[in-house]
mmCIF file of C-alpha atoms in Angstrom:
data_model
loop_
_atom_site.group_PDB
_atom_site.id
_atom_site.type_symbol
_atom_site.label_atom_id
_atom_site.label_comp_id
_atom_site.label_asym_id
_atom_site.label_seq_id
_atom_site.Cartn_x
_atom_site.Cartn_y
_atom_site.Cartn_z
ATOM 1 C CA UNK D 1 55.691 75.836 8.400
ATOM 2 C CA UNK D 2 58.760 73.584 8.060
ATOM 3 C CA UNK D 3 58.610 71.313 5.333
ATOM 4 C CA UNK D 4 57.867 67.586 5.969
ATOM 5 C CA UNK D 5 61.207 65.322 5.202
ATOM 6 C CA UNK D 6 61.432 61.654 5.444
ATOM 7 C CA UNK D 7 64.475 60.353 7.003
ATOM 8 C CA UNK D 8 66.649 57.765 4.657
ATOM 9 C CA UNK D 9 66.629 55.672 6.905
ATOM 10 C CA UNK D 10 63.009 54.901 6.357
ATOM 11 C CA UNK D 11 63.112 54.197 2.820
ATOM 12 C CA UNK D 12 63.541 50.558 2.556
ATOM 13 C CA UNK D 13 60.838 49.791 4.529
ATOM 14 C CA UNK D 14 58.123 52.576 2.957
ATOM 15 C CA UNK D 15 58.663 50.485 -0.441
ATOM 16 C CA UNK D 16 59.088 47.209 1.511
ATOM 17 C CA UNK D 17 55.064 48.134 2.321
ATOM 18 C CA UNK D 18 54.348 49.272 -1.218
ATOM 19 C CA UNK D 19 55.632 45.562 -2.400
ATOM 20 C CA UNK D 20 54.155 43.686 -0.288
ATOM 21 C CA UNK D 21 50.782 45.453 -0.639
ATOM 22 C CA UNK D 22 50.556 45.017 -4.335
ATOM 23 C CA UNK D 23 51.671 41.547 -4.218
ATOM 24 C CA UNK D 24 48.287 41.210 -1.509
ATOM 25 C CA UNK D 25 46.173 42.865 -3.730
ATOM 26 C CA UNK D 26 47.134 40.427 -7.077
ATOM 27 C CA UNK D 27 46.658 37.008 -5.095
ATOM 28 C CA UNK D 28 43.108 38.494 -4.065
ATOM 29 C CA UNK D 29 42.385 39.158 -7.821
ATOM 30 C CA UNK D 30 43.720 35.937 -8.997
ATOM 31 C CA UNK D 31 41.426 33.722 -6.268
ATOM 32 C CA UNK D 32 38.532 35.536 -7.185
ATOM 33 C CA UNK D 33 35.444 34.740 -4.716
ATOM 34 C CA UNK D 34 35.548 31.352 -2.796
ATOM 35 C CA UNK D 35 32.925 28.728 -3.755
ATOM 36 C CA UNK D 36 29.047 28.464 -2.643
ATOM 37 C CA UNK D 37 27.015 26.929 -0.080
ATOM 38 C CA UNK D 38 26.624 22.792 -0.989
ATOM 39 C CA UNK D 39 22.962 22.273 -2.175
ATOM 40 C CA UNK D 40 20.835 19.904 0.005
ATOM 41 C CA UNK D 41 19.333 16.892 -1.423
ATOM 42 C CA UNK D 42 15.490 17.893 -3.067
ATOM 43 C CA UNK D 43 12.853 16.417 -0.934
ATOM 44 C CA UNK D 44 11.078 15.234 -3.636
ATOM 45 C CA UNK D 45 14.238 13.558 -5.439
ATOM 46 C CA UNK D 46 12.384 10.659 -3.243
ATOM 47 C CA UNK D 47 9.153 10.471 -4.296
ATOM 48 C CA UNK D 48 8.822 7.166 -5.787
ATOM 49 C CA UNK D 49 10.554 5.828 -2.753
ATOM 50 C CA UNK D 50 7.487 7.574 -0.663
ATOM 51 C CA UNK D 51 4.936 6.140 -3.118
ATOM 52 C CA UNK D 52 5.738 2.275 -2.287
ATOM 53 C CA UNK D 53 3.899 2.216 1.106
ATOM 54 C CA UNK D 54 0.627 3.082 -0.317
ATOM 55 C CA UNK D 55 1.068 0.555 -2.895
ATOM 56 C CA UNK D 56 1.705 -1.636 -0.837
ATOM 57 C CA UNK D 57 -1.036 -0.779 1.762
ATOM 58 C CA UNK D 58 -3.258 -1.340 -1.737
ATOM 59 C CA UNK D 59 -2.197 -4.893 -1.802
ATOM 60 C CA UNK D 60 -2.184 -5.913 1.739
ATOM 61 C CA UNK D 61 -5.380 -4.321 2.465
ATOM 62 C CA UNK D 62 -7.232 -6.544 -0.577
ATOM 63 C CA UNK D 63 -5.806 -9.771 0.311
ATOM 64 C CA UNK D 64 -6.363 -8.752 4.454
ATOM 65 C CA UNK D 65 -10.574 -8.308 3.566
ATOM 66 C CA UNK D 66 -10.074 -11.550 0.826
ATOM 67 C CA UNK D 67 -8.840 -13.874 3.708
ATOM 68 C CA UNK D 68 -11.389 -12.776 6.341
ATOM 69 C CA UNK D 69 -14.441 -13.078 3.528
ATOM 70 C CA UNK D 70 -13.259 -16.652 2.090
ATOM 71 C CA UNK D 71 -13.159 -17.534 5.820
ATOM 72 C CA UNK D 72 -16.473 -17.625 6.512
ATOM 73 C CA UNK D 73 -17.372 -18.043 2.674
ATOM 74 C CA UNK D 74 -17.798 -22.620 3.815
ATOM 75 C CA UNK D 75 -20.874 -22.569 5.421
ATOM 76 C CA UNK D 76 -24.952 -21.734 5.716
ATOM 77 C CA UNK D 77 -24.898 -18.295 7.681
ATOM 78 C CA UNK D 78 -21.804 -16.398 6.490
ATOM 79 C CA UNK D 79 -23.057 -15.787 2.328
ATOM 80 C CA UNK D 80 -19.102 -14.884 1.517
ATOM 81 C CA UNK D 81 -19.625 -11.118 2.030
ATOM 82 C CA UNK D 82 -17.651 -9.542 -1.351
ATOM 83 C CA UNK D 83 -17.201 -13.246 -2.277
ATOM 84 C CA UNK D 84 -20.219 -12.575 -4.414
ATOM 85 C CA UNK D 85 -23.517 -13.850 -2.703
ATOM 86 C CA UNK D 86 -25.779 -16.196 -0.288
ATOM 87 C CA UNK D 87 -23.739 -20.047 0.066
ATOM 88 C CA UNK D 88 -27.858 -21.467 -0.692
ATOM 89 C CA UNK D 89 -27.925 -25.022 -2.488
ATOM 90 C CA UNK D 90 -29.127 -25.427 -6.545
ATOM 91 C CA UNK D 91 -30.250 -28.862 -5.220
ATOM 92 C CA UNK D 92 -30.808 -31.733 -2.732
ATOM 93 C CA UNK D 93 -26.169 -32.136 -3.164
ATOM 94 C CA UNK D 94 -24.866 -32.764 0.829
ATOM 95 C CA UNK D 95 -22.003 -29.703 1.768
ATOM 96 C CA UNK D 96 -18.740 -30.397 0.600
ATOM 97 C CA UNK D 97 -15.329 -30.759 2.054
ATOM 98 C CA UNK D 98 -13.018 -28.929 0.062
ATOM 99 C CA UNK D 99 -13.434 -25.492 -2.184
ATOM 100 C CA UNK D 100 -11.115 -24.000 -4.455
ATOM 101 C CA UNK D 101 -11.145 -20.339 -5.531
ATOM 102 C CA UNK D 102 -9.306 -18.426 -8.052
ATOM 103 C CA UNK D 103 -9.545 -14.643 -8.319
ATOM 104 C CA UNK D 104 -8.076 -12.152 -11.091
ATOM 105 C CA UNK D 105 -8.168 -8.420 -10.411
ATOM 106 C CA UNK D 106 -7.341 -4.593 -11.055
ATOM 107 C CA UNK D 107 -6.839 -1.228 -8.948
ATOM 108 C CA UNK D 108 -6.613 1.912 -9.546
ATOM 109 C CA UNK D 109 -5.366 4.318 -6.863
ATOM 110 C CA UNK D 110 -4.803 8.112 -6.061
ATOM 111 C CA UNK D 111 -2.819 9.906 -3.379
ATOM 112 C CA UNK D 112 -2.793 13.869 -2.828
ATOM 113 C CA UNK D 113 0.219 15.988 -2.357
ATOM 114 C CA UNK D 114 1.356 15.819 0.845
ATOM 115 C CA UNK D 115 4.391 17.716 2.225
ATOM 116 C CA UNK D 116 7.225 17.576 -0.460
ATOM 117 C CA UNK D 117 5.517 14.727 -1.726
ATOM 118 C CA UNK D 118 3.529 15.601 -5.016
ATOM 119 C CA UNK D 119 0.908 13.023 -5.080
ATOM 120 C CA UNK D 120 0.992 9.985 -7.497
ATOM 121 C CA UNK D 121 -1.219 7.439 -9.641
ATOM 122 C CA UNK D 122 -1.268 3.003 -9.249
ATOM 123 C CA UNK D 123 -2.198 0.543 -11.727
ATOM 124 C CA UNK D 124 -1.976 -2.448 -9.993
ATOM 125 C CA UNK D 125 -2.946 -6.212 -11.870
ATOM 126 C CA UNK D 126 -3.006 -9.252 -10.067
ATOM 127 C CA UNK D 127 -4.412 -12.981 -9.335
ATOM 128 C CA UNK D 128 -5.308 -15.098 -6.294
ATOM 129 C CA UNK D 129 -5.697 -18.683 -4.934
ATOM 130 C CA UNK D 130 -6.865 -20.178 -2.838
ATOM 131 C CA UNK D 131 -7.830 -23.928 -0.713
ATOM 132 C CA UNK D 132 -10.355 -23.835 2.149
ATOM 133 C CA UNK D 133 -11.596 -27.304 3.934
ATOM 134 C CA UNK D 134 -14.568 -27.525 6.274
ATOM 135 C CA UNK D 135 -14.029 -29.159 8.988
ATOM 136 C CA UNK D 136 -16.418 -30.716 11.777
ATOM 137 C CA UNK D 137 -18.311 -28.561 14.474
ATOM 138 C CA UNK D 138 -18.607 -25.102 12.524
ATOM 139 C CA UNK D 139 -15.253 -24.824 12.228
ATOM 140 C CA UNK D 140 -13.355 -24.257 8.543
ATOM 141 C CA UNK D 141 -10.103 -22.649 7.325
ATOM 142 C CA UNK D 142 -8.677 -21.696 4.625
ATOM 143 C CA UNK D 143 -4.585 -20.720 2.531
ATOM 144 C CA UNK D 144 -4.013 -19.056 -0.567
ATOM 145 C CA UNK D 145 -1.545 -16.356 -2.543
ATOM 146 C CA UNK D 146 -1.991 -13.395 -4.168
ATOM 147 C CA UNK D 147 0.808 -12.142 -6.843
ATOM 148 C CA UNK D 148 0.643 -9.166 -8.098
ATOM 149 C CA UNK D 149 2.548 -5.732 -9.650
ATOM 150 C CA UNK D 150 2.475 -2.201 -9.153
ATOM 151 C CA UNK D 151 3.404 0.393 -11.094
ATOM 152 C CA UNK D 152 3.830 4.045 -10.195
ATOM 153 C CA UNK D 153 3.991 7.352 -12.089
ATOM 154 C CA UNK D 154 4.420 10.496 -9.450
ATOM 155 C CA UNK D 155 2.890 13.712 -10.209
ATOM 156 C CA UNK D 156 3.958 16.115 -11.988
ATOM 157 C CA UNK D 157 7.987 14.321 -12.258
ATOM 158 C CA UNK D 158 10.034 12.555 -13.986
ATOM 159 C CA UNK D 159 9.779 9.612 -11.365
ATOM 160 C CA UNK D 160 8.021 6.106 -11.659
ATOM 161 C CA UNK D 161 8.811 2.690 -10.100
ATOM 162 C CA UNK D 162 7.200 -1.017 -10.305
ATOM 163 C CA UNK D 163 6.304 -3.304 -7.279
ATOM 164 C CA UNK D 164 6.217 -7.138 -7.699
ATOM 165 C CA UNK D 165 4.559 -8.398 -4.569
ATOM 166 C CA UNK D 166 3.973 -11.874 -3.126
ATOM 167 C CA UNK D 167 1.343 -12.489 -0.202
ATOM 168 C CA UNK D 168 0.850 -16.137 1.851
ATOM 169 C CA UNK D 169 -2.260 -15.933 3.951
ATOM 170 C CA UNK D 170 -3.995 -18.593 6.229
ATOM 171 C CA UNK D 171 -7.779 -18.215 8.026
ATOM 172 C CA UNK D 172 -10.030 -20.010 9.865
ATOM 173 C CA UNK D 173 -13.049 -19.275 10.721
ATOM 174 C CA UNK D 174 -16.052 -20.776 13.539
ATOM 175 C CA UNK D 175 -19.694 -20.790 12.814
ATOM 176 C CA UNK D 176 -22.605 -20.880 15.339
ATOM 177 C CA UNK D 177 -26.326 -19.954 14.269
ATOM 178 C CA UNK D 178 -25.954 -16.643 13.094
ATOM 179 C CA UNK D 179 -22.953 -15.912 14.631
ATOM 180 C CA UNK D 180 -19.466 -16.015 12.143
ATOM 181 C CA UNK D 181 -15.796 -15.322 13.878
ATOM 182 C CA UNK D 182 -13.583 -15.058 11.354
ATOM 183 C CA UNK D 183 -9.565 -14.768 11.684
ATOM 184 C CA UNK D 184 -6.602 -14.865 8.814
ATOM 185 C CA UNK D 185 -2.496 -13.097 9.080
ATOM 186 C CA UNK D 186 -1.218 -12.774 6.539
ATOM 187 C CA UNK D 187 3.072 -12.196 5.144
ATOM 188 C CA UNK D 188 4.138 -10.564 1.933
ATOM 189 C CA UNK D 189 7.674 -10.031 0.475
ATOM 190 C CA UNK D 190 8.445 -8.505 -3.064
ATOM 191 C CA UNK D 191 10.873 -5.966 -4.501
ATOM 192 C CA UNK D 192 10.706 -2.379 -6.366
ATOM 193 C CA UNK D 193 12.723 -1.318 -9.448
ATOM 194 C CA UNK D 194 12.414 2.412 -9.891
ATOM 195 C CA UNK D 195 13.124 5.241 -11.991
ATOM 196 C CA UNK D 196 13.713 8.578 -12.304
ATOM 197 C CA UNK D 197 15.713 11.147 -14.311
ATOM 198 C CA UNK D 198 17.503 14.443 -13.334
ATOM 199 C CA UNK D 199 20.477 16.713 -14.931
ATOM 200 C CA UNK D 200 23.014 14.504 -15.690
ATOM 201 C CA UNK D 201 20.052 11.752 -17.265
ATOM 202 C CA UNK D 202 18.751 8.135 -15.532
ATOM 203 C CA UNK D 203 19.254 6.652 -11.738
ATOM 204 C CA UNK D 204 17.729 3.792 -11.194
ATOM 205 C CA UNK D 205 17.528 1.803 -7.634
ATOM 206 C CA UNK D 206 16.239 -1.813 -6.736
ATOM 207 C CA UNK D 207 15.138 -2.796 -3.493
ATOM 208 C CA UNK D 208 13.028 -5.413 -1.154
ATOM 209 C CA UNK D 209 9.542 -4.623 0.355
ATOM 210 C CA UNK D 210 8.771 -7.133 3.489
ATOM 211 C CA UNK D 211 4.948 -6.884 4.951
ATOM 212 C CA UNK D 212 2.660 -8.819 7.899
ATOM 213 C CA UNK D 213 -0.911 -8.502 8.573
ATOM 214 C CA UNK D 214 -3.726 -9.789 11.049
ATOM 215 C CA UNK D 215 -7.080 -9.402 10.871
ATOM 216 C CA UNK D 216 -10.598 -10.558 13.455
ATOM 217 C CA UNK D 217 -13.825 -9.952 12.732
ATOM 218 C CA UNK D 218 -17.371 -11.101 13.580
ATOM 219 C CA UNK D 219 -20.553 -10.966 12.025
ATOM 220 C CA UNK D 220 -24.072 -11.922 12.390
ATOM 221 C CA UNK D 221 -26.188 -13.334 9.697
ATOM 222 C CA UNK D 222 -30.260 -12.276 9.446
ATOM 223 C CA UNK D 223 -32.134 -13.489 6.833
ATOM 224 C CA UNK D 224 -36.401 -12.840 5.604
ATOM 225 C CA UNK D 225 -36.667 -14.587 2.193
ATOM 226 C CA UNK D 226 -34.268 -14.143 -0.270
ATOM 227 C CA UNK D 227 -32.931 -11.349 1.175
ATOM 228 C CA UNK D 228 -30.378 -11.213 3.735
ATOM 229 C CA UNK D 229 -28.562 -8.510 5.764
ATOM 230 C CA UNK D 230 -25.010 -9.242 7.381
ATOM 231 C CA UNK D 231 -23.240 -6.533 9.572
ATOM 232 C CA UNK D 232 -20.210 -6.520 10.940
ATOM 233 C CA UNK D 233 -17.285 -5.267 13.167
ATOM 234 C CA UNK D 234 -13.238 -6.001 13.528
ATOM 235 C CA UNK D 235 -10.268 -5.171 13.383
ATOM 236 C CA UNK D 236 -6.849 -5.060 11.149
ATOM 237 C CA UNK D 237 -3.314 -4.486 11.533
ATOM 238 C CA UNK D 238 -0.406 -4.204 9.126
ATOM 239 C CA UNK D 239 3.131 -3.223 9.165
ATOM 240 C CA UNK D 240 5.024 -2.831 5.947
ATOM 241 C CA UNK D 241 9.183 -2.882 5.834
ATOM 242 C CA UNK D 242 10.660 -1.185 2.939
ATOM 243 C CA UNK D 243 14.352 -1.368 2.703
ATOM 244 C CA UNK D 244 16.825 1.081 2.485
ATOM 245 C CA UNK D 245 18.474 1.872 -0.859
ATOM 246 C CA UNK D 246 21.532 3.784 -2.858
ATOM 247 C CA UNK D 247 20.845 5.194 -6.250
ATOM 248 C CA UNK D 248 23.133 4.806 -9.925
ATOM 249 C CA UNK D 249 24.107 6.994 -12.649
ATOM 250 C CA UNK D 250 22.421 10.549 -12.648
ATOM 251 C CA UNK D 251 23.838 13.911 -11.546
ATOM 252 C CA UNK D 252 23.165 13.553 -7.826
ATOM 253 C CA UNK D 253 22.366 9.689 -7.420
ATOM 254 C CA UNK D 254 20.396 9.079 -3.627
ATOM 255 C CA UNK D 255 21.197 7.017 -0.485
ATOM 256 C CA UNK D 256 18.164 6.737 1.295
ATOM 257 C CA UNK D 257 17.601 4.477 5.072
ATOM 258 C CA UNK D 258 14.904 2.080 5.593
ATOM 259 C CA UNK D 259 11.448 2.885 6.479
ATOM 260 C CA UNK D 260 8.883 0.657 8.787
ATOM 261 C CA UNK D 261 4.611 2.082 8.718
ATOM 262 C CA UNK D 262 2.503 0.554 11.401
ATOM 263 C CA UNK D 263 -1.025 0.611 11.432
ATOM 264 C CA UNK D 264 -3.631 -0.902 13.254
ATOM 265 C CA UNK D 265 -7.291 0.047 12.882
ATOM 266 C CA UNK D 266 -10.676 -0.467 13.242
ATOM 267 C CA UNK D 267 -14.171 -0.769 11.006
ATOM 268 C CA UNK D 268 -17.796 -1.392 11.115
ATOM 269 C CA UNK D 269 -20.248 -2.011 8.653
ATOM 270 C CA UNK D 270 -23.049 -4.340 6.574
ATOM 271 C CA UNK D 271 -23.865 -6.282 3.287
ATOM 272 C CA UNK D 272 -27.501 -6.660 2.154
ATOM 273 C CA UNK D 273 -27.817 -9.040 -0.061
ATOM 274 C CA UNK D 274 -30.348 -10.976 -2.566
ATOM 275 C CA UNK D 275 -30.741 -14.343 -4.298
ATOM 276 C CA UNK D 276 -33.149 -16.261 -6.451
ATOM 277 C CA UNK D 277 -32.966 -19.676 -8.304
ATOM 278 C CA UNK D 278 -34.100 -20.045 -11.882
ATOM 279 C CA UNK D 279 -33.849 -23.889 -12.162
ATOM 280 C CA UNK D 280 -31.243 -24.966 -10.912
ATOM 281 C CA UNK D 281 -28.769 -21.306 -11.589
ATOM 282 C CA UNK D 282 -28.713 -19.419 -8.362
ATOM 283 C CA UNK D 283 -28.677 -15.954 -9.280
ATOM 284 C CA UNK D 284 -27.240 -13.021 -6.038
ATOM 285 C CA UNK D 285 -26.437 -9.119 -6.525
ATOM 286 C CA UNK D 286 -25.012 -7.527 -2.519
ATOM 287 C CA UNK D 287 -24.184 -3.766 -1.853
ATOM 288 C CA UNK D 288 -21.931 -3.699 1.080
ATOM 289 C CA UNK D 289 -20.980 -0.136 2.935
ATOM 290 C CA UNK D 290 -18.155 0.241 5.524
ATOM 291 C CA UNK D 291 -16.887 2.894 7.804
ATOM 292 C CA UNK D 292 -12.456 2.749 8.628
ATOM 293 C CA UNK D 293 -11.093 4.439 11.299
ATOM 294 C CA UNK D 294 -7.193 4.601 12.121
ATOM 295 C CA UNK D 295 -6.813 3.356 15.690
ATOM 296 C CA UNK D 296 -2.930 4.499 15.919
ATOM 297 C CA UNK D 297 -0.500 5.141 12.335
ATOM 298 C CA UNK D 298 3.438 5.075 12.974
ATOM 299 C CA UNK D 299 5.434 6.454 9.940
ATOM 300 C CA UNK D 300 8.932 6.484 9.587
ATOM 301 C CA UNK D 301 10.784 9.924 8.090
ATOM 302 C CA UNK D 302 13.244 9.248 5.537
ATOM 303 C CA UNK D 303 17.160 10.677 5.667
ATOM 304 C CA UNK D 304 18.384 11.114 1.928
ATOM 305 C CA UNK D 305 22.294 11.865 1.479
ATOM 306 C CA UNK D 306 23.576 12.595 -1.825
ATOM 307 C CA UNK D 307 25.601 9.263 -2.774
ATOM 308 C CA UNK D 308 28.522 11.355 -3.884
ATOM 309 C CA UNK D 309 28.595 13.864 -1.598
ATOM 310 C CA UNK D 310 26.948 16.055 -4.253
ATOM 311 C CA UNK D 311 24.409 17.669 -1.917
ATOM 312 C CA UNK D 312 23.884 17.666 2.124
ATOM 313 C CA UNK D 313 21.075 15.460 3.385
ATOM 314 C CA UNK D 314 17.649 16.259 4.477
ATOM 315 C CA UNK D 315 15.119 14.651 6.664
ATOM 316 C CA UNK D 316 11.771 13.744 5.006
ATOM 317 C CA UNK D 317 8.712 12.606 6.600
ATOM 318 C CA UNK D 318 6.406 9.820 4.830
ATOM 319 C CA UNK D 319 3.172 9.907 3.903
ATOM 320 C CA UNK D 320 0.265 9.673 5.962
ATOM 321 C CA UNK D 321 -2.971 8.063 5.603
ATOM 322 C CA UNK D 322 -6.365 10.334 7.182
ATOM 323 C CA UNK D 323 -8.112 8.726 10.016
ATOM 324 C CA UNK D 324 -10.822 8.115 8.462
ATOM 325 C CA UNK D 325 -12.092 5.721 5.324
ATOM 326 C CA UNK D 326 -15.384 4.941 3.734
ATOM 327 C CA UNK D 327 -15.483 1.588 1.704
ATOM 328 C CA UNK D 328 -18.336 0.269 -0.922
ATOM 329 C CA UNK D 329 -18.988 -2.049 -3.039
ATOM 330 C CA UNK D 330 -21.311 -4.085 -5.061
ATOM 331 C CA UNK D 331 -21.067 -7.828 -5.949
ATOM 332 C CA UNK D 332 -23.235 -10.076 -8.244
ATOM 333 C CA UNK D 333 -22.235 -13.577 -9.212
ATOM 334 C CA UNK D 334 -24.004 -17.035 -10.596
ATOM 335 C CA UNK D 335 -24.077 -20.353 -8.682
ATOM 336 C CA UNK D 336 -24.319 -23.112 -12.390
ATOM 337 C CA UNK D 337 -24.320 -25.904 -9.585
ATOM 338 C CA UNK D 338 -23.534 -27.217 -5.896
ATOM 339 C CA UNK D 339 -19.901 -26.751 -7.289
ATOM 340 C CA UNK D 340 -19.255 -23.940 -9.700
ATOM 341 C CA UNK D 341 -19.663 -20.294 -8.773
ATOM 342 C CA UNK D 342 -18.712 -17.263 -11.079
ATOM 343 C CA UNK D 343 -19.168 -13.707 -9.127
ATOM 344 C CA UNK D 344 -17.756 -10.403 -10.022
ATOM 345 C CA UNK D 345 -16.725 -7.672 -7.742
ATOM 346 C CA UNK D 346 -16.677 -3.578 -7.156
ATOM 347 C CA UNK D 347 -14.981 -2.289 -4.369
ATOM 348 C CA UNK D 348 -14.134 1.786 -3.979
ATOM 349 C CA UNK D 349 -12.190 3.443 -1.338
ATOM 350 C CA UNK D 350 -12.170 7.109 -0.452
ATOM 351 C CA UNK D 351 -10.669 9.543 1.970
ATOM 352 C CA UNK D 352 -9.437 13.081 2.396
ATOM 353 C CA UNK D 353 -6.030 13.006 -0.262
ATOM 354 C CA UNK D 354 -7.244 9.093 -1.858
ATOM 355 C CA UNK D 355 -9.336 7.554 -3.664
ATOM 356 C CA UNK D 356 -9.447 3.556 -4.892
ATOM 357 C CA UNK D 357 -11.065 1.389 -7.592
ATOM 358 C CA UNK D 358 -11.192 -2.015 -7.933
ATOM 359 C CA UNK D 359 -12.632 -5.098 -9.731
ATOM 360 C CA UNK D 360 -12.256 -8.716 -9.426
ATOM 361 C CA UNK D 361 -13.264 -11.490 -11.490
ATOM 362 C CA UNK D 362 -13.646 -15.081 -9.082
ATOM 363 C CA UNK D 363 -14.048 -18.666 -9.631
ATOM 364 C CA UNK D 364 -15.185 -20.841 -6.629
ATOM 365 C CA UNK D 365 -15.218 -24.715 -7.676
ATOM 366 C CA UNK D 366 -16.561 -27.225 -4.239
ATOM 367 C CA UNK D 367 -16.066 -31.116 -3.732
#
């Protein structure tokens, strides 16, 4: 076997290859591994934002119902269901033309977990003032204003927000015999201030909200002695618009698109009540039950992005309501004279993944 020999002309090429290989190896060691993938925005980061439509719906549902009840509270037939009792006279006074009412209320609501939403608890305080007018030939009308504030606490996360909401409503009713046809419409506007924390500290945001709503219902007043039963059916519509927002502070502040929620519901139920006169004081107690069915519901998803580009965007579904809801409540009132009545109301709303308890104290004055 002959010896292996390298031609002198190949030596420069061989040494150049060794040098280039050494340099390439050194650069690879110096560069190290490349950066990891960019994280995606956590869907739970906007849970307090997803809670806002539910908080607005609590106030809107109550105000629509209050306007519808007050619309039919002028004449002899409608008894002001959920307003505290039969509209019977305590003496021989003529039917008054004007009426003023004011209420203070509190609500406590809970929504369960859904998709990336971990659930929340909402506490609301507010007040309503209204003015009504009795018109000829069975017609009546009224206007009212509601100012409420809701504090939202997101379950299992360091997130909270506060909603300040103003609503303005108008109602009209027509009574013919035992039948009452009532309708009301509302508009509202407000501001939300949200707060949460992440690894970089406190994060805050402010954004506006708007709402519209309408309700129509028909009821029949049946009485026997001091007892009454008032069956009722109707439909309501609401639209809620939540503005987009951009957070400030923290490690990954979020910017989110606006959200629109539109819903149409139908309901059917009845009130049963009993009233009695002691001297010139009229006492009344009542209870009601109602089943609500959602005919249509359109809830926008929210696109959440990192305001500083530290995370990739994520599309987060909104929180929807279960189709069927059961509502029940009770009221009591004391009519001290034909002009003055005091009343108290409890309202409860229940559906899968949601409960709400509310209390109202009210005063009505007629002249």
